[in-house]
Coordinates of C-alpha atoms in Angstrom, one line a residue:
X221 CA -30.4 -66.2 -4.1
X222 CA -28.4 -62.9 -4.2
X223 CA -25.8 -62.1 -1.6
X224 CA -26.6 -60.0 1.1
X225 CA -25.8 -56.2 0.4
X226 CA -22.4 -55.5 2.4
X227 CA -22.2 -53.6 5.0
X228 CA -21.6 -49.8 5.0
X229 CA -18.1 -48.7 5.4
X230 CA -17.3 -47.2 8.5
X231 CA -17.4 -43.2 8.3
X232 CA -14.6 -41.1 10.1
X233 CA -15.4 -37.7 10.9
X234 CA -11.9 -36.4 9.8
X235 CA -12.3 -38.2 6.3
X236 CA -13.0 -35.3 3.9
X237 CA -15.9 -35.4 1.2
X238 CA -15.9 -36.1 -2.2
X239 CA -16.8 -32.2 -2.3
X240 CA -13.9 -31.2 0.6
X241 CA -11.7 -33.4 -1.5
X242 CA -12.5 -31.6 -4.8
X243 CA -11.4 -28.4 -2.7
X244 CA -8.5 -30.4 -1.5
X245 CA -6.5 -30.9 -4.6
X246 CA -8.0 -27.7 -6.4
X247 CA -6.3 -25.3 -3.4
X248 CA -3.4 -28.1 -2.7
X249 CA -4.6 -27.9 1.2
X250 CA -3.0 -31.4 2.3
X251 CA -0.3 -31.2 -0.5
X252 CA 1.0 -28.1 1.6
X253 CA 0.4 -29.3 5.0
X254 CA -2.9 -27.2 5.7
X255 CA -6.2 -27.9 6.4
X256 CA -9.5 -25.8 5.8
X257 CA -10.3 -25.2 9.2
X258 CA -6.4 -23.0 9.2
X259 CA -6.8 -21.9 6.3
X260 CA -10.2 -20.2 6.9
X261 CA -8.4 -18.9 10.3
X262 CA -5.5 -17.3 8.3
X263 CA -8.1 -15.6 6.1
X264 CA -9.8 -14.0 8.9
X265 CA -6.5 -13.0 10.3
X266 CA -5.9 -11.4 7.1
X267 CA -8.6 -9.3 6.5
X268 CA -8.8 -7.9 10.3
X269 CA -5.0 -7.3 9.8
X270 CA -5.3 -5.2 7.1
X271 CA -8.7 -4.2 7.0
X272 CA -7.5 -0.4 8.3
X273 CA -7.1 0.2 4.3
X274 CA -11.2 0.2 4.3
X275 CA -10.8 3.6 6.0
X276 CA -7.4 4.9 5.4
X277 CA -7.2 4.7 1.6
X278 CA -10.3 6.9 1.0
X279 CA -8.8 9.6 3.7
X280 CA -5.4 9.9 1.5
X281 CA -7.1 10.2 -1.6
X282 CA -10.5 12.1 -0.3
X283 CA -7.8 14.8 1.4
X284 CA -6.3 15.7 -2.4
X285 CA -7.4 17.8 -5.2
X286 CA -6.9 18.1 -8.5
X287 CA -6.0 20.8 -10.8
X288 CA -9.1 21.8 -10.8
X289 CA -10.2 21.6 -7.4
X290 CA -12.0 18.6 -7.3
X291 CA -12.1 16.2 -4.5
X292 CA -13.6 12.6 -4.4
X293 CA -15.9 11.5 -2.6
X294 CA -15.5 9.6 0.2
X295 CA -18.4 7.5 0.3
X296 CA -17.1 6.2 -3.4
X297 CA -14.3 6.3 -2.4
X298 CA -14.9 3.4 -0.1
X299 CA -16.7 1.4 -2.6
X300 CA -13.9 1.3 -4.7
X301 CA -11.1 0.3 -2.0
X302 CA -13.3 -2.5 -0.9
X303 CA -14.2 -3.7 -4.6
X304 CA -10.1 -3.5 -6.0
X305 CA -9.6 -5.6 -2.7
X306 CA -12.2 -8.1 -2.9
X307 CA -11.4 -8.7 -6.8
X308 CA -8.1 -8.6 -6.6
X309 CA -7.8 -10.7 -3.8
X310 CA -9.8 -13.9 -4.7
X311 CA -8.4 -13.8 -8.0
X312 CA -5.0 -14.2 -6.5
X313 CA -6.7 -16.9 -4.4
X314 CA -8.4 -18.6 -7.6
X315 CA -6.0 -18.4 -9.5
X316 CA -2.5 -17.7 -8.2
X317 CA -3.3 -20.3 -5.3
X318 CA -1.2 -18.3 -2.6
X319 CA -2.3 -16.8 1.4
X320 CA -1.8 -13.1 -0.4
X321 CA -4.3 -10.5 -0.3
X322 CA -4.0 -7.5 -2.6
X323 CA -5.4 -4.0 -1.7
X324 CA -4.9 -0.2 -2.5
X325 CA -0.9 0.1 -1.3
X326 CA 0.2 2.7 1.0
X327 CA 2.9 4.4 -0.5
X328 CA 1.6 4.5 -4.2
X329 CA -2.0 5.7 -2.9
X330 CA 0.0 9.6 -1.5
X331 CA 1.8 9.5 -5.0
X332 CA -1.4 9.8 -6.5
X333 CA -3.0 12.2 -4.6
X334 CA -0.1 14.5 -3.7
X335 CA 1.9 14.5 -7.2
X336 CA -0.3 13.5 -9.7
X337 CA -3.6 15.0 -9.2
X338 CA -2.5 18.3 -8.6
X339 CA -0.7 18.3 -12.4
X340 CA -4.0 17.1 -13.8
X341 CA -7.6 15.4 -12.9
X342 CA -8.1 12.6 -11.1
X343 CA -9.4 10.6 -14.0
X344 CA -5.5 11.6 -15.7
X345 CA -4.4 10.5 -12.7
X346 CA -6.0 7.0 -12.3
X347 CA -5.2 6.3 -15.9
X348 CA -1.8 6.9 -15.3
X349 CA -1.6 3.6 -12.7
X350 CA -3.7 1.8 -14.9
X351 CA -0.8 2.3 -17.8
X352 CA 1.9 1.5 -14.7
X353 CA -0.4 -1.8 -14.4
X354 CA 0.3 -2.8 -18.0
X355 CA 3.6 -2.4 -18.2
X356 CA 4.1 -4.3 -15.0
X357 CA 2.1 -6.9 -16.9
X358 CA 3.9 -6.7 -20.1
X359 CA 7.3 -6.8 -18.1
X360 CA 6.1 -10.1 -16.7
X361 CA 5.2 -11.7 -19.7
X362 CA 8.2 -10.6 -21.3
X363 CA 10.1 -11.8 -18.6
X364 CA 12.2 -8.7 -17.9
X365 CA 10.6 -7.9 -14.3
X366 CA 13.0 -10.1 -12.5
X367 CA 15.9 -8.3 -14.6
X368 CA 14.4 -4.9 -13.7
X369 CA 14.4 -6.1 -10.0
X370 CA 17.9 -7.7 -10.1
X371 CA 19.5 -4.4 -11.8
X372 CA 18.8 -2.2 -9.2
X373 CA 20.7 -2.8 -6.1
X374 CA 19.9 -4.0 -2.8
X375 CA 20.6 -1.0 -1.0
X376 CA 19.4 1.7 -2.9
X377 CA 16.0 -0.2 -2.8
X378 CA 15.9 -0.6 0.6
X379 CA 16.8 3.4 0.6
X380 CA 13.7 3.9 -1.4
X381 CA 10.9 1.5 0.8
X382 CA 12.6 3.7 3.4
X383 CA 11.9 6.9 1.8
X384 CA 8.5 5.4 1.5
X385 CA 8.1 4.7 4.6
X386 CA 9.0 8.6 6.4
X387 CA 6.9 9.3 4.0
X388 CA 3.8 8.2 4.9
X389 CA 4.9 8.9 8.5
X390 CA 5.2 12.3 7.5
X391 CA 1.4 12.2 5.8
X392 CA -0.1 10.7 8.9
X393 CA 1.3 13.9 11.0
X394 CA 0.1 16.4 9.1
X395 CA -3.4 14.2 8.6
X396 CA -3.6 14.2 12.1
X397 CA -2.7 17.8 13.4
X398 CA 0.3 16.4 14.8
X399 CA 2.5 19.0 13.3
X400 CA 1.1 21.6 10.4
X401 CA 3.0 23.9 7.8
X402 CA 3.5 27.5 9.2
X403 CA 1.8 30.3 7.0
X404 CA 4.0 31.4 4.4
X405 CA 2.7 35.3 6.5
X406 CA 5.3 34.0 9.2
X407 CA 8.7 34.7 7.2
X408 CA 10.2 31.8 8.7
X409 CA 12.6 29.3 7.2
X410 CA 11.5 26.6 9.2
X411 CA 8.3 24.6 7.4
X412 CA 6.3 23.0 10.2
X413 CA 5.7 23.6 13.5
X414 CA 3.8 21.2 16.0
X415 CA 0.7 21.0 16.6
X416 CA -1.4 24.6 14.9
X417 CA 0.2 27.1 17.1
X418 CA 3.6 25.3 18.1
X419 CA 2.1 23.2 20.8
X420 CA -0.5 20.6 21.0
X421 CA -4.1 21.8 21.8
X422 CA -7.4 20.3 21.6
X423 CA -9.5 16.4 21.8
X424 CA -8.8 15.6 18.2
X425 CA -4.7 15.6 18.9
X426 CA -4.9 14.3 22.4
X427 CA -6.9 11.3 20.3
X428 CA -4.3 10.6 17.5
X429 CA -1.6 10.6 20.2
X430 CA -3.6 7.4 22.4
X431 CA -4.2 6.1 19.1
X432 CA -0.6 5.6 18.3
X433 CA 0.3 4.3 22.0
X434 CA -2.3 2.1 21.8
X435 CA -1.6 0.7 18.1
X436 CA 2.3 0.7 18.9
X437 CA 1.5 -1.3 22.6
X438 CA -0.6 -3.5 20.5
X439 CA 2.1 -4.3 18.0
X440 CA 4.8 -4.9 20.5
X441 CA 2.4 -7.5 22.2
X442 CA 1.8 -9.2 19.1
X443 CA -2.3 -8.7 19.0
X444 CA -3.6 -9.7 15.7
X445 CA -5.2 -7.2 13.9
X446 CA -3.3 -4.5 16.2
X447 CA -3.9 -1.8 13.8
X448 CA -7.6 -2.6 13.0
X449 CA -7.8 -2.8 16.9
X450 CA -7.1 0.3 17.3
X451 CA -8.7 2.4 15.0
X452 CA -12.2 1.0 16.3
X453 CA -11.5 1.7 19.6
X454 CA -10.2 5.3 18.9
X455 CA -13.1 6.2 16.7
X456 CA -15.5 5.1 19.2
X457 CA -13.9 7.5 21.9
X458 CA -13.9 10.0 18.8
X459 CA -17.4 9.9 18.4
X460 CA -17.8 10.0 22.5
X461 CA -16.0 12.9 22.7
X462 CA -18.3 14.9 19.6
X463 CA -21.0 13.6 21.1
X464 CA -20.0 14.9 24.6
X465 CA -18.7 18.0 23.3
X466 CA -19.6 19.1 20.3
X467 CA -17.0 20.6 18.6
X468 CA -17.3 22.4 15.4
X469 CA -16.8 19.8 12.2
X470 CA -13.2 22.6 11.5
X471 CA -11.9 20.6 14.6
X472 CA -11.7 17.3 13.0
X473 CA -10.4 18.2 9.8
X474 CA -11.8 15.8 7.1
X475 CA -14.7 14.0 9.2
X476 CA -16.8 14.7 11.9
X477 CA -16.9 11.2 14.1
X478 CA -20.8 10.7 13.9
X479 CA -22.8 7.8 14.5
X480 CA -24.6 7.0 10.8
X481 CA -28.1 7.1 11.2
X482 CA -28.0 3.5 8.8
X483 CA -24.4 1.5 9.0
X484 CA -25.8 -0.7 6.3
X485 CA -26.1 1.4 2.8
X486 CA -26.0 0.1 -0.8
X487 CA -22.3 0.7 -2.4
X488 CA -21.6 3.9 -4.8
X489 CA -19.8 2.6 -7.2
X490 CA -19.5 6.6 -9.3
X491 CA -16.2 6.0 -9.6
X492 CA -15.5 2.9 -11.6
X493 CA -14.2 3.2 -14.7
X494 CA -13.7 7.2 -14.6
X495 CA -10.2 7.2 -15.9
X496 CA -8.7 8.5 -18.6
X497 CA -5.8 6.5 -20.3
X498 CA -3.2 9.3 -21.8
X499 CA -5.1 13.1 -20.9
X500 CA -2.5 13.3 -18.3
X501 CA 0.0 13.5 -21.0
X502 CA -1.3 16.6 -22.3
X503 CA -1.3 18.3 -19.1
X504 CA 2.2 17.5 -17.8
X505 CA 4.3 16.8 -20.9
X506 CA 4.9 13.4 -21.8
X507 CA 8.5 13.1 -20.5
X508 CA 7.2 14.2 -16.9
X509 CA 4.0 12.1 -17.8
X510 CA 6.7 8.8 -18.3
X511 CA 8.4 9.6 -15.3
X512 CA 4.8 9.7 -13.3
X513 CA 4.0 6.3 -14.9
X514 CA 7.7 5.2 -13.6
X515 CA 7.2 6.3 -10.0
X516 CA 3.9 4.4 -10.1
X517 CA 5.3 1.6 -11.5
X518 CA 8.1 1.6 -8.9
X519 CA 6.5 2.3 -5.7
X520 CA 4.4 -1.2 -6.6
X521 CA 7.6 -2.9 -8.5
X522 CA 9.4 -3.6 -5.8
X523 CA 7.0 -3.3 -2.7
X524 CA 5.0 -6.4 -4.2
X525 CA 8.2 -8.2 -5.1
X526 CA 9.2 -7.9 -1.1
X527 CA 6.3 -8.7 0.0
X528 CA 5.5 -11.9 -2.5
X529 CA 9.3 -13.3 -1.4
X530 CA 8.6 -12.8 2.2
X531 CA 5.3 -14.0 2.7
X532 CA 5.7 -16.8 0.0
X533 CA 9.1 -17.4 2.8
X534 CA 7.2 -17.4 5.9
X535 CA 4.4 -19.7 4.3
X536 CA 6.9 -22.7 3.1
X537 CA 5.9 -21.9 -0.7
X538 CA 10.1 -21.6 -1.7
X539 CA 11.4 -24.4 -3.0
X540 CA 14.8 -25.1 -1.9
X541 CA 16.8 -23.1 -4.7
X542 CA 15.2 -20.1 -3.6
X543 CA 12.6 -20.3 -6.4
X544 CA 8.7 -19.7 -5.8
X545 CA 7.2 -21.9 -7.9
X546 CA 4.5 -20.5 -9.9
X547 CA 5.7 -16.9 -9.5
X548 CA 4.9 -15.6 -13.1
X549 CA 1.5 -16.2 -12.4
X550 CA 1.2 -14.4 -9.3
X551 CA 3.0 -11.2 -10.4
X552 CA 0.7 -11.1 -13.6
X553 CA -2.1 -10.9 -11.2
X554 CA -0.5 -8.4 -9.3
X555 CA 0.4 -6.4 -12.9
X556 CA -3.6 -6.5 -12.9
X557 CA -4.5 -5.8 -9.3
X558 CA -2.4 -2.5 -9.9
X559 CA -4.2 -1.6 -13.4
X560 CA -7.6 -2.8 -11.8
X561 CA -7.1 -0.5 -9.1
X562 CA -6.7 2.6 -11.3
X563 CA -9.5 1.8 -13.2
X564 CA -11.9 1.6 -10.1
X565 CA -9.7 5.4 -8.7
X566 CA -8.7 3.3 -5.9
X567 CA -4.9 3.8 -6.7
X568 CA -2.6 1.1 -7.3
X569 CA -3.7 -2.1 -5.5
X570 CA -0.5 -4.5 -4.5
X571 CA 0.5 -7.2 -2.2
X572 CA -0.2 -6.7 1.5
X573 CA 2.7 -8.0 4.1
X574 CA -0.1 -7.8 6.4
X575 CA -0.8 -11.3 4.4
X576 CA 1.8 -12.9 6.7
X577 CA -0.8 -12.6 9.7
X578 CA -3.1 -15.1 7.8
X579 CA 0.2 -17.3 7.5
X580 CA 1.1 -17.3 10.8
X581 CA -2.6 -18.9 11.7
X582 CA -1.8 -21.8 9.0
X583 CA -2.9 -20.3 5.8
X584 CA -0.6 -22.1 2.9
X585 CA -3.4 -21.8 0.3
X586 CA -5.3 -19.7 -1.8
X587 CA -8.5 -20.8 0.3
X588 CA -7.4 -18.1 2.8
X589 CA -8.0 -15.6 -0.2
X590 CA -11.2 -16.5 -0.9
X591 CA -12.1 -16.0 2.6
X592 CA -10.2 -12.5 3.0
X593 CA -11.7 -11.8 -0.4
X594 CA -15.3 -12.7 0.7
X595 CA -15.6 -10.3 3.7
X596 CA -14.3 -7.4 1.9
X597 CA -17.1 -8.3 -0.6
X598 CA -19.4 -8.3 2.8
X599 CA -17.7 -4.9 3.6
X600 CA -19.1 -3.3 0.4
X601 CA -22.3 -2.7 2.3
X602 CA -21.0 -1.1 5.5
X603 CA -20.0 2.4 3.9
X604 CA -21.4 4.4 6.3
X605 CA -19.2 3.2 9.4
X606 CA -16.1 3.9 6.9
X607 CA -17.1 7.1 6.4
X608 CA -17.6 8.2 10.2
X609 CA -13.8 7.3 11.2
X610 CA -12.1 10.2 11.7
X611 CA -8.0 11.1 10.5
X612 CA -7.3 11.3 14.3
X613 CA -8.3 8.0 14.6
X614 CA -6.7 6.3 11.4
X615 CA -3.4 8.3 11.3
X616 CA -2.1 6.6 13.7
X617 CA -2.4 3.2 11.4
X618 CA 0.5 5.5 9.2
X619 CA 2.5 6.0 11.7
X620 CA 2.7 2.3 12.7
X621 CA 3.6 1.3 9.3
X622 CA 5.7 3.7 8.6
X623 CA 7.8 2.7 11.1
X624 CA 7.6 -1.3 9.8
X625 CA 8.9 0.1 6.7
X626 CA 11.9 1.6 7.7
X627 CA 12.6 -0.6 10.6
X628 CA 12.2 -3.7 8.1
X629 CA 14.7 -2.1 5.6
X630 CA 17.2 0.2 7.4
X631 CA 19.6 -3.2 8.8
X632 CA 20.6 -4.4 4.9
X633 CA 21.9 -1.5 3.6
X634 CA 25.8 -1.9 3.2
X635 CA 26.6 1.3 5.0
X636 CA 30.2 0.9 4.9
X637 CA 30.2 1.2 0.9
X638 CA 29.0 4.9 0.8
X639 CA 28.7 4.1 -3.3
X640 CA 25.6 2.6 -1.8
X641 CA 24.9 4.0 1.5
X642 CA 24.9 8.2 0.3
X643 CA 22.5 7.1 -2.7
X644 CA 19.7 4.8 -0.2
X645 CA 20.2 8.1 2.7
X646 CA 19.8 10.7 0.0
X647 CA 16.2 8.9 -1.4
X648 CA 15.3 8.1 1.9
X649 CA 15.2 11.4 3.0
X650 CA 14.5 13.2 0.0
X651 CA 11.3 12.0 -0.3
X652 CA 9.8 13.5 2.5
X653 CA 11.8 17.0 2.4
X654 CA 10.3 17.4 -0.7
X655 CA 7.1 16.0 -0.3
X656 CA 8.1 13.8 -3.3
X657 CA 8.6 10.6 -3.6
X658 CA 9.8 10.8 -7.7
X659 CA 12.7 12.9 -6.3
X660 CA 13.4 10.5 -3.6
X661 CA 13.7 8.4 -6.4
X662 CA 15.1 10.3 -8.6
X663 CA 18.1 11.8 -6.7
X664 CA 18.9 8.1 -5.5
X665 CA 19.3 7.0 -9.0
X666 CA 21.4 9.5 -10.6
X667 CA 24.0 9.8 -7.4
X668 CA 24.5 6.2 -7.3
X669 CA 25.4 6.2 -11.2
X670 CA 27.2 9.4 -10.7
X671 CA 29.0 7.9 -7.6
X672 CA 29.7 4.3 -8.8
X673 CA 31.9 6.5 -12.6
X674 CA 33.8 8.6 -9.8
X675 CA 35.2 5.8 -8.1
X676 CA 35.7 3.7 -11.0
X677 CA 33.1 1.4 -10.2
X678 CA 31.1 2.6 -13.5
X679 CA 31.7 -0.7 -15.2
X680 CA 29.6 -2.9 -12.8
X681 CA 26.3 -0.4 -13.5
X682 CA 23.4 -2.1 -15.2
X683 CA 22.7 -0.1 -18.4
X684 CA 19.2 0.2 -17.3
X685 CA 20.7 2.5 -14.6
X686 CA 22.5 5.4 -16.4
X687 CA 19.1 5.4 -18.7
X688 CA 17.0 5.9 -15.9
X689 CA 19.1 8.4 -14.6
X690 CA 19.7 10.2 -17.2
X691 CA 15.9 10.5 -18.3
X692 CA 16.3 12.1 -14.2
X693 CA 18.7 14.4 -15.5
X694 CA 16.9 15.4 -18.3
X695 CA 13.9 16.3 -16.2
X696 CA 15.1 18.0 -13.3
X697 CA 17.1 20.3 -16.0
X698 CA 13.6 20.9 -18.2
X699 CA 13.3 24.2 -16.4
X700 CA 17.6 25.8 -16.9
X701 CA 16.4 24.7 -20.9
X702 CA 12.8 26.3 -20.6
X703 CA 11.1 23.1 -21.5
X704 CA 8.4 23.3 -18.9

């Protein structure tokens, strides 16, 4: 006679599946102190944290033309942005296993549009960052980021992510009608005025101006997805207003806010692989054509490796030494995000601190990726509401950030060691007096090196310093030697 069949185990609710479990140890939920239900919260926090890029990447690149006049379209524009993101973002997910989401970075995104596709055409351009994306990649492979990182100090690079920074504040005013350049008819010396007639005049202003109260008050209260927040609720008072008022489409500069007869459209994806690798060279030179490459390279260099150090920080993933385990891995994805964004004319796609929204709901994983990852996938098909935002309503997002920029790097600069302190002020504010970020850069380098032999402080100067600034040197004197 057999043995009666035992009876089934008790089942627990809480007790993951064999599939959950499979999940479990892929992602290292438990091993890290997370659990899927967090780490599906902190990807949703990520994506509405830093979802703005959706609209505001296609209005700094769609604003620009190139040499020949040509501007992108906005519409593929938009496909682009959201495809770079969604890519880039699970893969860092998949593979790096780490709560941070990649998209096209601020910053690099106006360096492409305001000083490289003016030299040459946007496919020159975008094949310019995909070259800064392999060298980022062949740097980490080779091991020599970290030494690239480390030879540059402290200071100077906080000087240039503040540069950065006033920047992009600078961009989101003159986006906006905030303040606009005075005709070169007037005779003056002085460059901008506010508003279009020195004072401010008209819906469109009086709407950027809420919009940067509201997305500031947001901020300071600590509402996640502040920025996001705010530039739905701004747009939708946009497209009141048109609708109420119906202003000429001058009024609004780029976009008129109008309801899209269909939100949902299939995505354009005309842009993809419209780059080409080295024509840029042949329009520019290649010494200026390096030093275009460089900028790129450095406006993503050291923004990602902030941002990887502070959100890897704020998410436990630092081992006691200081060390993130694994970190190779992640900035080779990053090398590729940056190269992947190029090829797509997205711009240079990098690490996001908005990533540290998702941490701050739980996320420790890369499961919070693949969420963040999935709904810009979803957001491939809602073009149309993209498209309708209007500057007004997005610039303030610029304004916001620019001020986390500088706010976030201004307090660890040495000021009391002006070997340091003249160098990080003089690319800090060079950058937006000239509309440049290279000669933010630039200038920083080669009065820190010439600062540093005055004193007698030479000796301690990575070599890699005096080369990059004298390859500087070089260029800002091609003109006195008629090489240009």
């Amino acid at each position: 006679m057999s043995s009666p069949a035992p009876a089934p185990a008790p089942t627990n609710p809480e007790q993951p599946s064999r599939e959950s479990s499979g999940m479990d140890g892929y992602f290292k939920i438990s091993e890290r102190g997370s659990t899927v239900s967090r780490e599906i919260r902190g990807g949703l926090a990520t994506f509405f944290a830093m979802a703005y890029i959706i609209v505001l990447n296609p209005i700094i690149l769609g604003s620009a033309k190139d040499m020949y006049g040509h501007q992108l379209d906005g519409g593929q524009l938009v496909t682009a942005t959201v495809l770079t993101a969604a890519f880039s973002t699970l893969l860092m997910g998949v593979i790096g296993n780490v709560p941070i989401a990649l998209a096209a970075g601020l910053g690099v995104n106006t360096v492409v549009a305001l000083q490289l596709a003016p030299r040459m055409s946007w496919p020159d351009a975008m094949g310019m960052v995909v070259l800064a994306g392999f060298v980022v990649m062949l740097l980490v492979a080779t091991g020599l980021r970290e030494r690239v990182m480390n030879a540059v100090p402290l200071g100077l690079r906080k000087g240039i992510a503040i540069g950065i920074g006033l920047f992009i504040l600078l961009i989101g005013l003159v986006d906006s009608g905030f303040v606009s350049r005075i005709p070169d008819a007037a005779h003056t010396t002085v460059p901008l005025q506010l508003g279009l007639n020195g004072h401010l005049d008209g819906w469109p202003v009086l709407i950027f101006v809420i919009g940067v109260l509201l997305t500031l008050a947001l901020m300071i209260r600590k509402v996640p997805g502040a920025i996001l927040i705010s530039i739905i609720a701004m747009t939708v008072v946009a497209v009141a207003v048109q609708l109420i008022t119906r202003m000429p489409a001058e009024a609004w500069g780029l976009t008129v806010p109008e309801w899209p007869g269909n939100p949902v459209a299939a995505p354009d994806f005309g842009l993809v692989g419209q780059v080409s690798l080295f024509g840029g060279f042949g329009k520019v030179g290649v010494l200026t054509g390096v030093l275009f490459v460089f900028t790129v390279l450095l406006s993503c260099f050291f923004d990602a490796m902030g941002t990887i150090l502070g959100v890897g920080d704020e998410a436990k993933l630092i081992d006691r030494d200081g060390n993130f385990p694994g970190i190779n891995k992640v900035l080779l994805i990053d090398g590729l995000a940056v190269a992947s964004g190029g090829a797509t004319s997205s711009s240079a796609t990098t690490c996001f601190v908005e990533s540290t929204a998702g941490v701050g709901e739980g996320a420790r994983t890369g499961l919070a990726n693949v969420v963040t990852g999935a709904l810009f996938a979803v957001a491939l098909f809602l073009t149309p509401l993209a498209t309708m935002v209007p500057s007004q309503a997005a610039t303030p997002a610029l304004v916001a950030v620019g001020f986390l920029i500088t706010a976030g790097s201004v307090r660890d600069i040495d000021w009391s060691d002006f070997t340091i302190a003249v160098p990080a002020f003089l690319a800090m504010v060079m950058m937006p007096f000239t509309y440049s970020i290279t000669n933010g850069i630039g200038i920083g380098f080669v009065s820190f090196c010439a600062l540093r032999l005055a004193t007698g402080r030479g000796r301690g100067v990575p070599v890699a310093m005096y080369v990059v600034a004298a390859v500087f040197v070089f260029y800002y004197a091609m003109p006195a030697l008629g090489l240009t």
